[in-house]
């Protein structure tokens, strides 16, 4: 029997694989080491497009190398800028957006996503999303900034009109140490 409930990253990946189609236009709002960006580049195929954002040179460069090695770099636009500026670079509606918040694993833990800029980026994401598009957000309430960020996100999403958006929160309720939380937002038509 297939197990979905090991961790939220796995659930996010399953949803990504089931949702993203060949030819889609998608956004990785936090490329980090490029795992999600590479998967997205494979899912959208040669006629699709991936926009990827990160504020760190090392994240952009590691991701670029990974994409080149896997022969999919030409379908990805990597942008070294904060995701709250995404509307400066993306001038079309998109099918799918993913945020994996927090800090770069193996990198400087001081450089992490922050509530204020994340909320601004999420508001822009909801605008950029096509009808029937999907937004996935993983938060890390196990560290201080992550807990604050998660609380703001929950508040922001709770206020959205249920006629316009279907929103699910995936949360492990019997695990210690504040495990990661996944939010899934579907835009209605
Ligand atoms: N999805 C990535 C992967 O598959 O490897 C992991 C992402 S990591 C948890 C979070 C990333 O968000 C870090 O690389 C960090 O530099 C980046 N980040 C932090 N603040 C940001 C911002 N304002 N805009 C874009 N990226 C940001």
PDB file of C-alpha atoms and ligand atoms in Angstrom:
ATOM      1  CA  UNK A   1       0.000   0.000   0.000  1.00  0.00           C
ATOM      2  CA  UNK A   2       1.341   3.468  -0.903  1.00  0.00           C
ATOM      3  CA  UNK A   3       1.961   5.755   2.108  1.00  0.00           C
ATOM      4  CA  UNK A   4       1.270   9.482   1.636  1.00  0.00           C
ATOM      5  CA  UNK A   5       1.555  10.642   5.217  1.00  0.00           C
ATOM      6  CA  UNK A   6       5.326  10.424   5.896  1.00  0.00           C
ATOM      7  CA  UNK A   7       6.068  14.118   5.442  1.00  0.00           C
ATOM      8  CA  UNK A   8       4.538  17.183   3.812  1.00  0.00           C
ATOM      9  CA  UNK A   9       7.360  17.530   1.252  1.00  0.00           C
ATOM     10  CA  UNK A  10       6.332  14.169  -0.149  1.00  0.00           C
ATOM     11  CA  UNK A  11       2.675  15.224  -0.282  1.00  0.00           C
ATOM     12  CA  UNK A  12       3.684  18.468  -2.061  1.00  0.00           C
ATOM     13  CA  UNK A  13       5.670  16.455  -4.600  1.00  0.00           C
ATOM     14  CA  UNK A  14       2.755  14.073  -5.210  1.00  0.00           C
ATOM     15  CA  UNK A  15       0.404  17.004  -5.776  1.00  0.00           C
ATOM     16  CA  UNK A  16       2.936  18.649  -8.091  1.00  0.00           C
ATOM     17  CA  UNK A  17       3.332  15.504 -10.196  1.00  0.00           C
ATOM     18  CA  UNK A  18      -0.449  14.996 -10.424  1.00  0.00           C
ATOM     19  CA  UNK A  19      -1.215  18.647 -11.261  1.00  0.00           C
ATOM     20  CA  UNK A  20       1.521  20.041 -13.516  1.00  0.00           C
ATOM     21  CA  UNK A  21       1.024  19.199 -17.198  1.00  0.00           C
ATOM     22  CA  UNK A  22       3.195  19.422 -20.299  1.00  0.00           C
ATOM     23  CA  UNK A  23       3.185  22.982 -21.660  1.00  0.00           C
ATOM     24  CA  UNK A  24       2.274  24.577 -18.300  1.00  0.00           C
ATOM     25  CA  UNK A  25       3.752  27.838 -17.037  1.00  0.00           C
ATOM     26  CA  UNK A  26       4.848  27.404 -13.414  1.00  0.00           C
ATOM     27  CA  UNK A  27       6.765  29.207 -10.653  1.00  0.00           C
ATOM     28  CA  UNK A  28       9.233  27.954  -8.042  1.00  0.00           C
ATOM     29  CA  UNK A  29       9.275  30.915  -5.632  1.00  0.00           C
ATOM     30  CA  UNK A  30      12.210  29.528  -3.557  1.00  0.00           C
ATOM     31  CA  UNK A  31      14.573  27.486  -5.757  1.00  0.00           C
ATOM     32  CA  UNK A  32      17.125  26.635  -3.029  1.00  0.00           C
ATOM     33  CA  UNK A  33      19.100  23.600  -4.204  1.00  0.00           C
ATOM     34  CA  UNK A  34      16.848  23.253  -7.239  1.00  0.00           C
ATOM     35  CA  UNK A  35      15.107  19.935  -6.491  1.00  0.00           C
ATOM     36  CA  UNK A  36      11.606  21.314  -7.115  1.00  0.00           C
ATOM     37  CA  UNK A  37      12.801  23.436 -10.052  1.00  0.00           C
ATOM     38  CA  UNK A  38      14.259  20.372 -11.792  1.00  0.00           C
ATOM     39  CA  UNK A  39      11.112  18.321 -11.209  1.00  0.00           C
ATOM     40  CA  UNK A  40       8.962  21.173 -12.535  1.00  0.00           C
ATOM     41  CA  UNK A  41      11.199  21.581 -15.617  1.00  0.00           C
ATOM     42  CA  UNK A  42      10.712  17.871 -16.389  1.00  0.00           C
ATOM     43  CA  UNK A  43       6.954  18.028 -15.802  1.00  0.00           C
ATOM     44  CA  UNK A  44       6.306  21.060 -18.072  1.00  0.00           C
ATOM     45  CA  UNK A  45       8.367  19.571 -20.931  1.00  0.00           C
ATOM     46  CA  UNK A  46       9.963  21.389 -23.852  1.00  0.00           C
ATOM     47  CA  UNK A  47       6.936  23.625 -24.519  1.00  0.00           C
ATOM     48  CA  UNK A  48       6.486  24.691 -20.907  1.00  0.00           C
ATOM     49  CA  UNK A  49       8.157  27.360 -18.817  1.00  0.00           C
ATOM     50  CA  UNK A  50       9.432  27.565 -15.219  1.00  0.00           C
ATOM     51  CA  UNK A  51      10.184  30.847 -13.423  1.00  0.00           C
ATOM     52  CA  UNK A  52      12.501  30.357 -10.437  1.00  0.00           C
ATOM     53  CA  UNK A  53      13.330  32.906  -7.722  1.00  0.00           C
ATOM     54  CA  UNK A  54      15.925  33.009  -4.951  1.00  0.00           C
ATOM     55  CA  UNK A  55      17.822  35.800  -3.215  1.00  0.00           C
ATOM     56  CA  UNK A  56      21.082  33.829  -2.850  1.00  0.00           C
ATOM     57  CA  UNK A  57      23.757  33.590  -5.566  1.00  0.00           C
ATOM     58  CA  UNK A  58      24.668  30.048  -4.445  1.00  0.00           C
ATOM     59  CA  UNK A  59      21.062  28.831  -4.790  1.00  0.00           C
ATOM     60  CA  UNK A  60      20.729  30.301  -8.289  1.00  0.00           C
ATOM     61  CA  UNK A  61      24.110  28.909  -9.389  1.00  0.00           C
ATOM     62  CA  UNK A  62      23.567  25.403  -7.924  1.00  0.00           C
ATOM     63  CA  UNK A  63      20.152  25.248  -9.551  1.00  0.00           C
ATOM     64  CA  UNK A  64      21.515  26.462 -12.899  1.00  0.00           C
ATOM     65  CA  UNK A  65      24.170  23.699 -12.860  1.00  0.00           C
ATOM     66  CA  UNK A  66      21.581  21.052 -11.972  1.00  0.00           C
ATOM     67  CA  UNK A  67      19.333  22.172 -14.847  1.00  0.00           C
ATOM     68  CA  UNK A  68      22.217  22.282 -17.349  1.00  0.00           C
ATOM     69  CA  UNK A  69      23.381  18.787 -16.318  1.00  0.00           C
ATOM     70  CA  UNK A  70      19.847  17.505 -16.882  1.00  0.00           C
ATOM     71  CA  UNK A  71      19.446  19.300 -20.256  1.00  0.00           C
ATOM     72  CA  UNK A  72      16.382  21.335 -19.207  1.00  0.00           C
ATOM     73  CA  UNK A  73      17.927  24.760 -18.548  1.00  0.00           C
ATOM     74  CA  UNK A  74      16.375  26.349 -21.670  1.00  0.00           C
ATOM     75  CA  UNK A  75      12.839  25.980 -20.221  1.00  0.00           C
ATOM     76  CA  UNK A  76      13.712  27.750 -16.953  1.00  0.00           C
ATOM     77  CA  UNK A  77      14.072  31.470 -16.223  1.00  0.00           C
ATOM     78  CA  UNK A  78      16.159  31.853 -13.043  1.00  0.00           C
ATOM     79  CA  UNK A  79      15.807  35.200 -11.307  1.00  0.00           C
ATOM     80  CA  UNK A  80      18.017  36.391  -8.442  1.00  0.00           C
ATOM     81  CA  UNK A  81      15.491  38.583  -6.699  1.00  0.00           C
ATOM     82  CA  UNK A  82      12.964  38.364  -3.898  1.00  0.00           C
ATOM     83  CA  UNK A  83       9.728  36.587  -4.759  1.00  0.00           C
ATOM     84  CA  UNK A  84       7.651  39.577  -3.693  1.00  0.00           C
ATOM     85  CA  UNK A  85       8.862  41.212  -6.939  1.00  0.00           C
ATOM     86  CA  UNK A  86       7.572  38.338  -9.076  1.00  0.00           C
ATOM     87  CA  UNK A  87       5.058  40.543 -10.880  1.00  0.00           C
ATOM     88  CA  UNK A  88       7.979  42.584 -12.315  1.00  0.00           C
ATOM     89  CA  UNK A  89       9.181  39.479 -14.181  1.00  0.00           C
ATOM     90  CA  UNK A  90       6.044  37.424 -14.799  1.00  0.00           C
ATOM     91  CA  UNK A  91       3.686  39.182 -17.183  1.00  0.00           C
ATOM     92  CA  UNK A  92       1.377  36.226 -17.867  1.00  0.00           C
ATOM     93  CA  UNK A  93      -0.960  34.021 -15.841  1.00  0.00           C
ATOM     94  CA  UNK A  94       0.524  30.793 -14.462  1.00  0.00           C
ATOM     95  CA  UNK A  95      -0.796  27.268 -13.798  1.00  0.00           C
ATOM     96  CA  UNK A  96       1.119  26.368 -10.650  1.00  0.00           C
ATOM     97  CA  UNK A  97       3.254  28.040  -7.948  1.00  0.00           C
ATOM     98  CA  UNK A  98       5.268  26.455  -5.143  1.00  0.00           C
ATOM     99  CA  UNK A  99       6.872  28.051  -2.067  1.00  0.00           C
ATOM    100  CA  UNK A 100       9.151  25.941   0.130  1.00  0.00           C
ATOM    101  CA  UNK A 101       9.861  28.493   2.852  1.00  0.00           C
ATOM    102  CA  UNK A 102      12.639  28.732   5.445  1.00  0.00           C
ATOM    103  CA  UNK A 103      16.396  28.540   4.869  1.00  0.00           C
ATOM    104  CA  UNK A 104      18.619  26.728   2.376  1.00  0.00           C
ATOM    105  CA  UNK A 105      19.544  23.292   3.777  1.00  0.00           C
ATOM    106  CA  UNK A 106      23.326  23.294   4.266  1.00  0.00           C
ATOM    107  CA  UNK A 107      23.414  27.088   3.833  1.00  0.00           C
ATOM    108  CA  UNK A 108      23.297  30.140   6.106  1.00  0.00           C
ATOM    109  CA  UNK A 109      20.293  29.706   8.420  1.00  0.00           C
ATOM    110  CA  UNK A 110      20.155  33.495   8.957  1.00  0.00           C
ATOM    111  CA  UNK A 111      19.043  33.916   5.334  1.00  0.00           C
ATOM    112  CA  UNK A 112      15.479  32.688   5.507  1.00  0.00           C
ATOM    113  CA  UNK A 113      12.094  33.758   4.229  1.00  0.00           C
ATOM    114  CA  UNK A 114      10.303  36.436   6.288  1.00  0.00           C
ATOM    115  CA  UNK A 115       6.591  36.916   7.002  1.00  0.00           C
ATOM    116  CA  UNK A 116       6.257  40.386   5.481  1.00  0.00           C
ATOM    117  CA  UNK A 117       7.843  39.607   2.106  1.00  0.00           C
ATOM    118  CA  UNK A 118       6.264  36.136   1.975  1.00  0.00           C
ATOM    119  CA  UNK A 119       2.765  37.571   2.445  1.00  0.00           C
ATOM    120  CA  UNK A 120       3.407  40.166  -0.286  1.00  0.00           C
ATOM    121  CA  UNK A 121       4.630  37.375  -2.589  1.00  0.00           C
ATOM    122  CA  UNK A 122       1.626  35.168  -1.791  1.00  0.00           C
ATOM    123  CA  UNK A 123      -0.796  37.998  -2.559  1.00  0.00           C
ATOM    124  CA  UNK A 124       0.878  38.486  -5.937  1.00  0.00           C
ATOM    125  CA  UNK A 125       0.814  34.712  -6.508  1.00  0.00           C
ATOM    126  CA  UNK A 126      -2.955  34.581  -5.980  1.00  0.00           C
ATOM    127  CA  UNK A 127      -3.314  37.288  -8.649  1.00  0.00           C
ATOM    128  CA  UNK A 128      -0.966  35.568 -11.111  1.00  0.00           C
ATOM    129  CA  UNK A 129      -2.578  32.152 -10.737  1.00  0.00           C
ATOM    130  CA  UNK A 130      -4.892  31.048 -13.564  1.00  0.00           C
ATOM    131  CA  UNK A 131      -8.392  29.862 -12.749  1.00  0.00           C
ATOM    132  CA  UNK A 132      -8.094  26.195 -11.684  1.00  0.00           C
ATOM    133  CA  UNK A 133      -4.421  26.821 -10.877  1.00  0.00           C
ATOM    134  CA  UNK A 134      -2.762  25.466  -7.708  1.00  0.00           C
ATOM    135  CA  UNK A 135      -0.524  27.183  -5.131  1.00  0.00           C
ATOM    136  CA  UNK A 136       1.443  25.060  -2.619  1.00  0.00           C
ATOM    137  CA  UNK A 137       3.202  26.548   0.418  1.00  0.00           C
ATOM    138  CA  UNK A 138       5.330  24.630   2.940  1.00  0.00           C
ATOM    139  CA  UNK A 139       6.046  26.427   6.222  1.00  0.00           C
ATOM    140  CA  UNK A 140       8.522  25.526   8.990  1.00  0.00           C
ATOM    141  CA  UNK A 141       7.078  26.570  12.371  1.00  0.00           C
ATOM    142  CA  UNK A 142       9.879  24.696  14.191  1.00  0.00           C
ATOM    143  CA  UNK A 143      12.023  27.876  14.145  1.00  0.00           C
ATOM    144  CA  UNK A 144      11.060  31.358  15.354  1.00  0.00           C
ATOM    145  CA  UNK A 145      10.747  33.218  12.030  1.00  0.00           C
ATOM    146  CA  UNK A 146       8.988  30.198  10.570  1.00  0.00           C
ATOM    147  CA  UNK A 147       6.385  30.159  13.335  1.00  0.00           C
ATOM    148  CA  UNK A 148       5.593  33.855  12.854  1.00  0.00           C
ATOM    149  CA  UNK A 149       5.470  33.361   9.087  1.00  0.00           C
ATOM    150  CA  UNK A 150       3.109  30.386   9.431  1.00  0.00           C
ATOM    151  CA  UNK A 151       0.739  32.363  11.665  1.00  0.00           C
ATOM    152  CA  UNK A 152       0.562  35.233   9.128  1.00  0.00           C
ATOM    153  CA  UNK A 153      -0.022  32.809   6.273  1.00  0.00           C
ATOM    154  CA  UNK A 154      -2.818  31.028   8.100  1.00  0.00           C
ATOM    155  CA  UNK A 155      -4.453  34.391   8.887  1.00  0.00           C
ATOM    156  CA  UNK A 156      -4.110  35.593   5.284  1.00  0.00           C
ATOM    157  CA  UNK A 157      -5.478  32.383   3.776  1.00  0.00           C
ATOM    158  CA  UNK A 158      -8.342  32.167   6.312  1.00  0.00           C
ATOM    159  CA  UNK A 159      -9.629  35.532   5.099  1.00  0.00           C
ATOM    160  CA  UNK A 160      -9.858  34.515   1.432  1.00  0.00           C
ATOM    161  CA  UNK A 161     -13.328  34.189  -0.081  1.00  0.00           C
ATOM    162  CA  UNK A 162     -14.326  30.517  -0.145  1.00  0.00           C
ATOM    163  CA  UNK A 163     -16.139  31.076  -3.440  1.00  0.00           C
ATOM    164  CA  UNK A 164     -12.841  32.117  -5.030  1.00  0.00           C
ATOM    165  CA  UNK A 165     -10.421  29.677  -3.374  1.00  0.00           C
ATOM    166  CA  UNK A 166     -10.442  26.147  -1.919  1.00  0.00           C
ATOM    167  CA  UNK A 167      -7.746  25.982   0.764  1.00  0.00           C
ATOM    168  CA  UNK A 168      -6.462  22.951   2.647  1.00  0.00           C
ATOM    169  CA  UNK A 169      -3.977  22.821   5.513  1.00  0.00           C
ATOM    170  CA  UNK A 170      -1.984  19.579   5.839  1.00  0.00           C
ATOM    171  CA  UNK A 171      -0.673  19.345   9.386  1.00  0.00           C
ATOM    172  CA  UNK A 172       0.687  16.453  11.467  1.00  0.00           C
ATOM    173  CA  UNK A 173      -1.277  16.746  14.704  1.00  0.00           C
ATOM    174  CA  UNK A 174       0.507  14.009  16.675  1.00  0.00           C
ATOM    175  CA  UNK A 175       4.159  14.912  15.995  1.00  0.00           C
ATOM    176  CA  UNK A 176       6.474  16.725  18.409  1.00  0.00           C
ATOM    177  CA  UNK A 177       8.658  19.791  17.634  1.00  0.00           C
ATOM    178  CA  UNK A 178       6.295  21.715  15.314  1.00  0.00           C
ATOM    179  CA  UNK A 179       6.735  19.758  12.048  1.00  0.00           C
ATOM    180  CA  UNK A 180       6.391  21.498   8.647  1.00  0.00           C
ATOM    181  CA  UNK A 181       2.901  22.430   7.436  1.00  0.00           C
ATOM    182  CA  UNK A 182       1.648  22.378   3.837  1.00  0.00           C
ATOM    183  CA  UNK A 183      -1.076  24.704   2.514  1.00  0.00           C
ATOM    184  CA  UNK A 184      -2.749  23.963  -0.804  1.00  0.00           C
ATOM    185  CA  UNK A 185      -4.755  26.727  -2.496  1.00  0.00           C
ATOM    186  CA  UNK A 186      -6.930  26.050  -5.551  1.00  0.00           C
ATOM    187  CA  UNK A 187      -8.275  29.036  -7.464  1.00  0.00           C
ATOM    188  CA  UNK A 188     -11.881  28.623  -8.581  1.00  0.00           C
ATOM    189  CA  UNK A 189     -13.357  29.893 -11.835  1.00  0.00           C
TER     190      UNK A 189
HETATM  191  N1  LIG B   1      12.728  24.232  -2.882  1.00  0.00           N
HETATM  192  C1  LIG B   1      14.113  24.194  -2.553  1.00  0.00           C
HETATM  193  C2  LIG B   1      14.737  22.875  -3.029  1.00  0.00           C
HETATM  194  O1  LIG B   1      14.015  22.064  -3.657  1.00  0.00           O
HETATM  195  O2  LIG B   1      15.927  22.684  -2.808  1.00  0.00           O
HETATM  196  C3  LIG B   1      14.384  24.499  -1.090  1.00  0.00           C
HETATM  197  C4  LIG B   1      14.080  25.929  -0.700  1.00  0.00           C
HETATM  198  S1  LIG B   1      14.812  26.467   0.812  1.00  0.00           S
HETATM  199  C5  LIG B   1      13.841  25.632   2.003  1.00  0.00           C
HETATM  200  C6  LIG B   1      14.292  28.152   0.939  1.00  0.00           C
HETATM  201  C7  LIG B   1      14.974  29.101  -0.029  1.00  0.00           C
HETATM  202  O3  LIG B   1      14.267  30.346   0.005  1.00  0.00           O
HETATM  203  C8  LIG B   1      16.430  29.436   0.299  1.00  0.00           C
HETATM  204  O4  LIG B   1      17.259  29.062  -0.762  1.00  0.00           O
HETATM  205  C9  LIG B   1      16.433  30.967   0.483  1.00  0.00           C
HETATM  206  O5  LIG B   1      17.572  31.601  -0.053  1.00  0.00           O
HETATM  207  C10 LIG B   1      15.195  31.358  -0.311  1.00  0.00           C
HETATM  208  N2  LIG B   1      14.639  32.680   0.032  1.00  0.00           N
HETATM  209  C11 LIG B   1      14.657  33.311   1.238  1.00  0.00           C
HETATM  210  N3  LIG B   1      14.022  34.498   1.141  1.00  0.00           N
HETATM  211  C12 LIG B   1      13.612  34.614  -0.160  1.00  0.00           C
HETATM  212  C13 LIG B   1      12.915  35.621  -0.888  1.00  0.00           C
HETATM  213  N4  LIG B   1      12.496  36.735  -0.276  1.00  0.00           N
HETATM  214  N5  LIG B   1      12.677  35.422  -2.202  1.00  0.00           N
HETATM  215  C14 LIG B   1      13.084  34.277  -2.822  1.00  0.00           C
HETATM  216  N6  LIG B   1      13.745  33.288  -2.179  1.00  0.00           N
HETATM  217  C15 LIG B   1      14.004  33.452  -0.871  1.00  0.00           C
END
